[in-house]
Coordinates of C-alpha atoms in Angstrom, one line a residue:
Chain A
M1 CA 35.4 27.7 3.1
K2 CA 33.8 24.5 1.8
T3 CA 30.1 24.2 1.3
R4 CA 28.7 22.1 4.1
I5 CA 26.2 19.4 3.3
L6 CA 24.3 17.4 5.9
I7 CA 23.0 14.0 4.7
V8 CA 20.1 12.8 6.8
E9 CA 19.5 9.2 6.0
D10 CA 19.2 6.0 8.1
S11 CA 20.8 3.6 5.7
P12 CA 24.6 3.5 6.1
L13 CA 24.8 2.0 2.6
V14 CA 23.3 5.2 1.2
T15 CA 25.2 7.6 3.4
D16 CA 28.5 5.9 2.5
A17 CA 27.7 6.3 -1.2
F18 CA 26.7 9.9 -0.8
S19 CA 29.7 10.7 1.4
V20 CA 32.1 9.4 -1.3
L21 CA 30.2 11.4 -3.9
F22 CA 30.1 14.8 -2.1
T23 CA 33.6 14.5 -0.7
E24 CA 34.9 14.0 -4.2
A25 CA 32.7 16.8 -5.5
G26 CA 34.4 19.1 -2.9
Y27 CA 31.8 19.4 -0.2
D28 CA 32.3 19.3 3.6
V29 CA 30.1 16.3 4.4
D30 CA 28.3 15.4 7.7
V31 CA 25.8 12.7 8.2
A32 CA 22.9 12.0 10.6
A33 CA 20.8 8.8 10.9
T34 CA 18.0 10.0 13.1
V35 CA 15.8 13.1 13.7
A36 CA 17.7 13.7 17.0
Q37 CA 21.1 13.5 15.4
A38 CA 20.1 15.8 12.5
V39 CA 18.8 18.5 14.9
E40 CA 22.0 18.3 16.9
R41 CA 24.3 18.4 13.8
G42 CA 22.2 21.2 12.2
G43 CA 22.4 23.2 15.4
E44 CA 26.1 22.9 15.9
R45 CA 27.2 25.0 12.9
P46 CA 25.5 26.3 9.8
V47 CA 24.5 23.8 7.1
D48 CA 24.4 25.0 3.5
V49 CA 22.5 22.0 2.1
M50 CA 20.5 19.3 3.9
L51 CA 19.5 16.2 2.0
L52 CA 16.6 14.9 4.0
D53 CA 15.2 11.4 4.0
L54 CA 11.6 11.6 5.0
T55 CA 11.3 8.3 6.9
L56 CA 13.6 8.0 9.9
P57 CA 13.7 5.5 12.7
D58 CA 12.7 8.1 15.4
G59 CA 10.2 10.2 13.4
D60 CA 9.3 12.1 10.3
G61 CA 12.1 13.9 8.5
L62 CA 10.1 17.1 8.4
E63 CA 10.2 17.4 12.2
I64 CA 13.9 18.3 11.7
M65 CA 12.8 21.4 9.7
E66 CA 10.5 22.5 12.5
A67 CA 13.2 22.0 15.2
L68 CA 15.9 23.8 13.2
R69 CA 13.5 26.7 12.3
K70 CA 12.8 27.2 16.1
R71 CA 16.6 27.4 16.6
A72 CA 16.9 29.8 13.7
C73 CA 19.4 27.5 12.0
L74 CA 17.6 26.2 8.9
P75 CA 20.0 25.2 6.1
R76 CA 20.2 27.5 3.1
A77 CA 18.5 24.8 1.0
T78 CA 16.9 21.5 2.0
L79 CA 16.1 18.8 -0.6
A80 CA 13.8 16.1 0.6
M81 CA 14.5 12.6 -0.7
T82 CA 11.9 9.9 -0.9
G83 CA 11.2 6.6 -2.7
H84 CA 7.7 7.6 -3.6
C85 CA 6.0 11.0 -3.6
D86 CA 2.3 11.9 -4.3
A87 CA 1.0 15.4 -4.7
A88 CA 0.0 15.7 -1.0
S89 CA 3.4 14.6 0.4
R90 CA 5.2 17.0 -2.0
R91 CA 2.9 19.8 -0.8
S92 CA 3.8 19.1 2.9
C93 CA 7.5 19.1 2.1
I94 CA 7.3 22.5 0.3
E95 CA 5.1 23.9 3.1
A96 CA 7.7 22.7 5.7
G97 CA 10.3 24.7 3.9
C98 CA 12.0 22.2 1.5
A99 CA 13.3 23.7 -1.7
D100 CA 12.4 20.6 -3.7
V101 CA 11.5 16.9 -3.4
L102 CA 13.7 14.4 -5.2
I103 CA 12.8 10.8 -5.9
K104 CA 15.4 8.2 -4.9
P105 CA 17.7 7.1 -6.4
I106 CA 18.7 10.3 -8.0
P107 CA 21.3 10.1 -10.8
I108 CA 24.4 11.7 -9.4
R109 CA 24.8 14.3 -12.1
E110 CA 21.2 15.4 -11.5
L111 CA 21.7 15.5 -7.8
L112 CA 24.8 17.7 -8.0
R113 CA 23.1 20.0 -10.5
Q114 CA 20.1 20.4 -8.2
I115 CA 22.3 21.2 -5.2
E116 CA 24.2 23.9 -7.2
R117 CA 21.0 25.3 -8.5
H118 CA 19.5 25.7 -5.1
L119 CA 22.7 27.3 -3.7
A120 CA 23.0 29.8 -6.5
Chain B
M1 CA -44.0 -30.9 -5.9
S2 CA -45.0 -34.4 -5.1
S3 CA -45.8 -35.5 -1.6
A4 CA -42.6 -37.5 -1.6
D5 CA -40.5 -34.2 -2.1
R6 CA -42.3 -32.3 0.7
L7 CA -40.1 -32.0 3.8
E8 CA -41.3 -32.1 7.3
P9 CA -40.8 -28.9 9.2
A10 CA -38.1 -30.4 11.4
A11 CA -36.2 -31.7 8.3
L12 CA -36.6 -28.4 6.6
Q13 CA -35.2 -26.6 9.7
G14 CA -32.3 -29.1 9.6
R15 CA -31.6 -28.3 6.0
I16 CA -31.6 -24.5 6.7
D17 CA -29.3 -25.0 9.7
H18 CA -26.9 -27.0 7.5
L19 CA -26.9 -24.4 4.7
E20 CA -26.3 -21.6 7.3
A21 CA -23.4 -23.5 8.7
Q22 CA -22.0 -23.9 5.2
A23 CA -22.4 -20.2 4.5
R24 CA -20.6 -19.3 7.8
E25 CA -17.8 -21.7 6.9
A26 CA -17.5 -20.1 3.4
Q27 CA -17.3 -16.6 5.0
R28 CA -14.6 -17.8 7.3
T29 CA -12.6 -19.1 4.4
I30 CA -13.1 -15.8 2.5
D31 CA -12.0 -13.8 5.5
E32 CA -8.9 -16.0 5.9
L33 CA -8.0 -15.7 2.2
N34 CA -8.4 -11.9 2.4
A35 CA -6.2 -11.8 5.5
R36 CA -3.5 -13.9 3.7
D37 CA -3.8 -11.7 0.6
S38 CA -3.2 -8.6 2.8
L39 CA -0.2 -10.3 4.4
K40 CA 1.2 -11.1 0.9
T41 CA 0.6 -7.5 -0.2
Q42 CA 2.3 -6.2 2.9
F43 CA 5.2 -8.6 2.4
L44 CA 5.7 -7.5 -1.2
S45 CA 5.6 -3.8 -0.1
N46 CA 8.2 -4.4 2.7
I47 CA 10.6 -6.5 0.6
S48 CA 10.4 -4.1 -2.3
H49 CA 11.2 -1.2 -0.1
D50 CA 14.1 -3.0 1.5
L51 CA 15.5 -4.1 -1.8
R52 CA 15.4 -0.5 -3.1
T53 CA 17.8 1.0 -0.6
P54 CA 20.9 -1.2 -1.1
L55 CA 20.2 -1.1 -4.9
A56 CA 20.2 2.7 -4.8
A57 CA 23.6 2.6 -3.0
I58 CA 25.0 0.2 -5.6
I59 CA 23.9 2.4 -8.4
T60 CA 25.3 5.6 -6.8
H61 CA 28.7 3.9 -6.2
A62 CA 28.8 2.6 -9.8
E63 CA 27.8 6.1 -11.1
I64 CA 30.6 7.7 -9.1
L65 CA 33.1 5.2 -10.7
R66 CA 31.6 5.7 -14.2
E67 CA 31.9 9.5 -14.0
G68 CA 35.6 9.1 -13.2
M69 CA 35.3 10.8 -9.8
L70 CA 37.6 8.4 -8.2
G71 CA 40.1 8.4 -11.1
E72 CA 39.9 7.9 -14.8
L73 CA 38.8 4.4 -16.0
T74 CA 39.9 2.6 -19.1
P75 CA 37.2 2.3 -21.8
R76 CA 36.6 -1.4 -20.8
Q77 CA 36.3 -0.6 -17.1
R78 CA 33.9 2.2 -18.0
D79 CA 31.7 -0.1 -20.1
S80 CA 31.7 -2.7 -17.3
V81 CA 30.7 -0.1 -14.7
A82 CA 28.0 1.3 -17.1
G83 CA 26.7 -2.3 -17.2
I84 CA 26.3 -2.3 -13.4
V85 CA 24.4 1.0 -13.6
S86 CA 22.0 -0.1 -16.3
G87 CA 21.4 -3.5 -14.8
G88 CA 20.8 -1.9 -11.4
Q89 CA 18.4 0.6 -13.0
Q90 CA 16.5 -2.3 -14.7
L91 CA 16.2 -4.1 -11.4
L92 CA 15.0 -0.9 -9.8
D93 CA 12.3 -0.4 -12.4
M94 CA 11.1 -3.9 -11.7
I95 CA 10.9 -3.2 -7.9
D96 CA 9.1 0.1 -8.6
E97 CA 6.6 -1.8 -10.7
I98 CA 6.0 -4.2 -7.8
L99 CA 5.5 -1.3 -5.5
T100 CA 3.0 0.4 -7.9
Y101 CA 1.1 -2.9 -8.1
V102 CA 1.1 -3.2 -4.3
R103 CA -0.2 0.3 -3.9
S104 CA -3.0 -0.2 -6.4
A105 CA -3.9 -3.6 -5.1
S106 CA -4.3 -2.2 -1.6
D107 CA -6.3 0.9 -2.7
Q108 CA -3.4 3.2 -1.8
V109 CA -3.6 4.9 -5.2
T110 CA -5.7 8.0 -5.5
L111 CA -6.2 9.9 -8.7
V112 CA -5.1 13.5 -9.1
R113 CA -7.2 14.6 -12.1
T114 CA -6.3 17.5 -14.3
E115 CA -7.1 18.5 -17.8
F116 CA -4.3 17.8 -20.3
H117 CA -3.7 16.9 -23.9
I118 CA -3.0 13.2 -24.2
T119 CA -0.9 13.7 -27.3
E120 CA 1.7 15.5 -25.2
V121 CA 1.9 12.5 -22.8
V122 CA 2.1 10.1 -25.8
D123 CA 4.9 12.1 -27.3
Q124 CA 6.8 12.1 -24.0
V125 CA 6.5 8.4 -23.7
R126 CA 7.6 7.9 -27.3
I127 CA 10.7 10.0 -26.7
L128 CA 11.5 8.1 -23.4
N129 CA 11.3 4.8 -25.3
Q130 CA 13.1 5.9 -28.5
A131 CA 16.5 4.6 -27.4
L132 CA 15.1 1.2 -26.5
A133 CA 13.1 1.0 -29.8
A134 CA 16.1 2.1 -31.8
K135 CA 18.1 -0.9 -30.5
K136 CA 15.6 -3.2 -32.2
H137 CA 15.1 -0.8 -35.2
L138 CA 11.4 -0.4 -34.3
T139 CA 9.4 2.7 -35.3
I140 CA 7.0 4.3 -32.8
E141 CA 4.5 6.6 -34.5
R142 CA 1.5 8.6 -33.4
L143 CA -1.2 8.4 -36.0
N144 CA -3.5 11.2 -35.1
G145 CA -4.9 13.2 -32.1
D146 CA -3.8 16.8 -32.8
D147 CA -7.5 17.9 -32.8
L148 CA -8.6 16.1 -29.6
P149 CA -10.0 18.1 -26.7
P150 CA -8.2 17.6 -23.3
V151 CA -8.8 14.5 -21.2
Y152 CA -9.7 14.8 -17.6
A153 CA -7.5 12.2 -15.9
D154 CA -4.4 11.7 -13.7
R155 CA -1.5 12.6 -16.0
D156 CA 1.1 10.5 -14.2
K157 CA -1.1 7.4 -14.2
V158 CA -2.0 7.7 -17.8
K159 CA 1.7 8.1 -18.6
H160 CA 2.3 4.9 -16.6
V161 CA -0.3 3.0 -18.6
L162 CA 1.1 4.2 -21.9
G163 CA 4.6 3.4 -20.8
N164 CA 3.6 -0.1 -19.9
L165 CA 1.7 -0.7 -23.1
I166 CA 4.5 0.7 -25.3
G167 CA 7.2 -1.1 -23.3
N168 CA 5.3 -4.3 -23.8
A169 CA 5.0 -3.7 -27.5
I170 CA 8.7 -3.0 -27.8
K171 CA 9.4 -6.3 -25.9
F172 CA 7.3 -8.5 -28.1
T173 CA 7.8 -6.9 -31.5
P174 CA 10.7 -8.4 -33.5
D175 CA 13.5 -6.3 -35.0
G176 CA 12.4 -3.8 -37.7
G177 CA 8.8 -3.9 -36.5
R178 CA 6.3 -1.1 -36.2
I179 CA 4.4 0.3 -33.1
W180 CA 1.7 2.9 -33.4
I181 CA -0.6 5.0 -31.1
G182 CA -3.9 6.1 -32.4
F183 CA -7.1 7.7 -31.0
S184 CA -10.8 7.5 -31.7
R185 CA -13.9 8.8 -29.9
R186 CA -17.0 7.0 -28.9
G187 CA -20.1 7.4 -26.8
R188 CA -23.2 9.3 -27.9
D189 CA -21.5 12.7 -27.9
G190 CA -18.0 11.3 -28.4
E191 CA -17.3 11.9 -24.7
E192 CA -15.0 8.9 -24.3
L193 CA -11.6 8.6 -25.8
V194 CA -10.3 5.3 -27.0
V195 CA -6.5 5.0 -27.1
E196 CA -4.9 2.3 -29.2
V197 CA -1.4 1.0 -28.8
G198 CA -0.7 -1.4 -31.7
D199 CA 2.2 -3.4 -33.0
N200 CA 3.0 -5.9 -35.7
G201 CA 4.7 -8.3 -33.4
R202 CA 4.2 -11.9 -32.5
G203 CA 0.5 -11.5 -31.4
I204 CA -1.4 -13.2 -28.5
A205 CA -3.6 -16.3 -28.8
R206 CA -7.3 -15.7 -28.0
D207 CA -7.0 -18.1 -25.0
H208 CA -4.5 -15.7 -23.4
Y209 CA -6.4 -12.5 -23.8
E210 CA -7.5 -12.5 -20.2
L211 CA -4.3 -14.0 -18.8
V212 CA -2.1 -11.2 -20.0
F213 CA -3.9 -8.7 -17.7
R214 CA -3.6 -10.9 -14.7
E215 CA -1.1 -10.2 -11.9
F216 CA 2.2 -12.1 -12.2
A217 CA 1.0 -13.9 -15.3
Q218 CA 3.1 -14.4 -18.4
V219 CA 2.0 -16.3 -21.4
D220 CA 5.4 -18.0 -21.5
A221 CA 6.3 -18.5 -17.8
S222 CA 9.1 -21.0 -18.4
P223 CA 12.6 -20.2 -17.0
S224 CA 14.0 -20.2 -20.5
R225 CA 11.4 -17.6 -21.7
P226 CA 13.0 -15.0 -23.9
H227 CA 11.3 -12.0 -22.2
H228 CA 11.8 -11.5 -18.5
G229 CA 9.9 -9.1 -16.2
T230 CA 7.6 -8.9 -13.2
G231 CA 4.5 -9.9 -15.2
L232 CA 2.8 -6.9 -13.7
G233 CA 2.9 -4.3 -16.5
L234 CA -0.4 -5.0 -18.0
A235 CA -2.1 -5.8 -14.7
I236 CA -1.0 -2.4 -13.4
A237 CA -2.2 -0.8 -16.7
R238 CA -5.6 -2.4 -16.2
K239 CA -5.9 -1.3 -12.5
L240 CA -4.9 2.3 -13.4
V241 CA -7.4 2.4 -16.3
E242 CA -10.2 1.0 -14.1
L243 CA -9.4 3.6 -11.5
H244 CA -10.4 6.1 -14.1
A245 CA -13.7 4.1 -14.7
G246 CA -12.2 3.2 -18.0
R247 CA -11.8 -0.2 -19.8
I248 CA -8.8 -2.0 -21.3
W249 CA -8.9 -4.8 -23.8
L250 CA -7.0 -6.3 -26.7
E251 CA -7.4 -7.6 -30.2
S252 CA -4.8 -9.8 -31.7
E253 CA -3.8 -12.3 -34.3
L254 CA -0.9 -14.7 -33.8
G255 CA 2.0 -13.8 -36.0
K256 CA 0.4 -10.5 -37.1
G257 CA 0.4 -8.3 -34.1
S258 CA -1.6 -7.0 -31.2
R259 CA -3.8 -3.9 -30.6
F260 CA -4.4 -2.8 -27.0
F261 CA -7.2 -0.3 -26.3
F262 CA -8.2 1.7 -23.3
T263 CA -10.8 4.3 -22.7
L264 CA -10.5 7.6 -20.8
P265 CA -13.1 10.3 -20.2
L266 CA -12.7 13.5 -22.3
N267 CA -13.4 16.8 -20.7
P268 CA -16.8 17.8 -22.0
K269 CA -16.5 21.3 -20.7
L270 CA -13.7 22.1 -23.1
D271 CA -15.1 20.3 -26.1
Q272 CA -16.9 23.2 -27.6

């Protein structure tokens, strides 16, 4: 079975680009543009990797982690994505259960490498 | 004071009232200018953030093509797509520079100080800039610093300052030139580190010493100027140095080169 990746990001431009990338790289791709959608998608069936934008139209991306943890369906690895990250935001992401915080835009080779590393 | 200069109490009160009215008016103008400045800063922040997202998508699509994930490209197609990636990356760096400026201008930057050896950061920045320098056959050398105690500063911010100063030197030093980074100590007990980034480039006229550290200022601001950029690199360097309670300045001679200096506190505890 293919590795399932959930892209949580409110910009369709970015989700389109990532969908092409991960589909070509052999992943089963799903997308969510809001906190509510991400919680729904994440609860439907197990997610291996979640790429999580921290700023979403209906709330903070980290709320998704909390909601999925309550439903006992946290992804195997969650990588937070942000345009800017200081030490305090990084700490909140790691405390919320993210495996790492990536600064956007992430070169695609680096992104694929990070995902493989966290799934290993 | 002669009797002719002496004011009657009523006239004196009138003068005081007039001055107070002028002071209130001046304060209103200052408040209005501050409010407009905040609006400008907020606008820059929003527009920079909004520019970043589509640009990130363009770069990702171009990288997918360049990597041949959608089919093998011919060498010419690959070169062309690589041009989109590097142009996009350059634009992104400029947007990030504007965002850094906005954060520092609106006091959103806080320092995370740690002890570290500045030579490590200098060597990192040298390596990062090696490819750019090689294109112009420039050398970037570190003159000394192996015996320095650690500095107590924000490592990322210091790296940013060095990156901007070295980037600036690369931009304004002609092919085959030389860029160097050196250190000296000053203060009664040598508690302050002076970092020098020098080059033998075109130099800066004395009249422009202050201008180059000003936001959005470029010595040659004409549309045909040979070097483009946000004009924020040195202004950001100044802000980040000042956040460390340091100072930044330059010495230069036209046609011979420039030497930029900034100070950082050394960690006295470890300087035994």
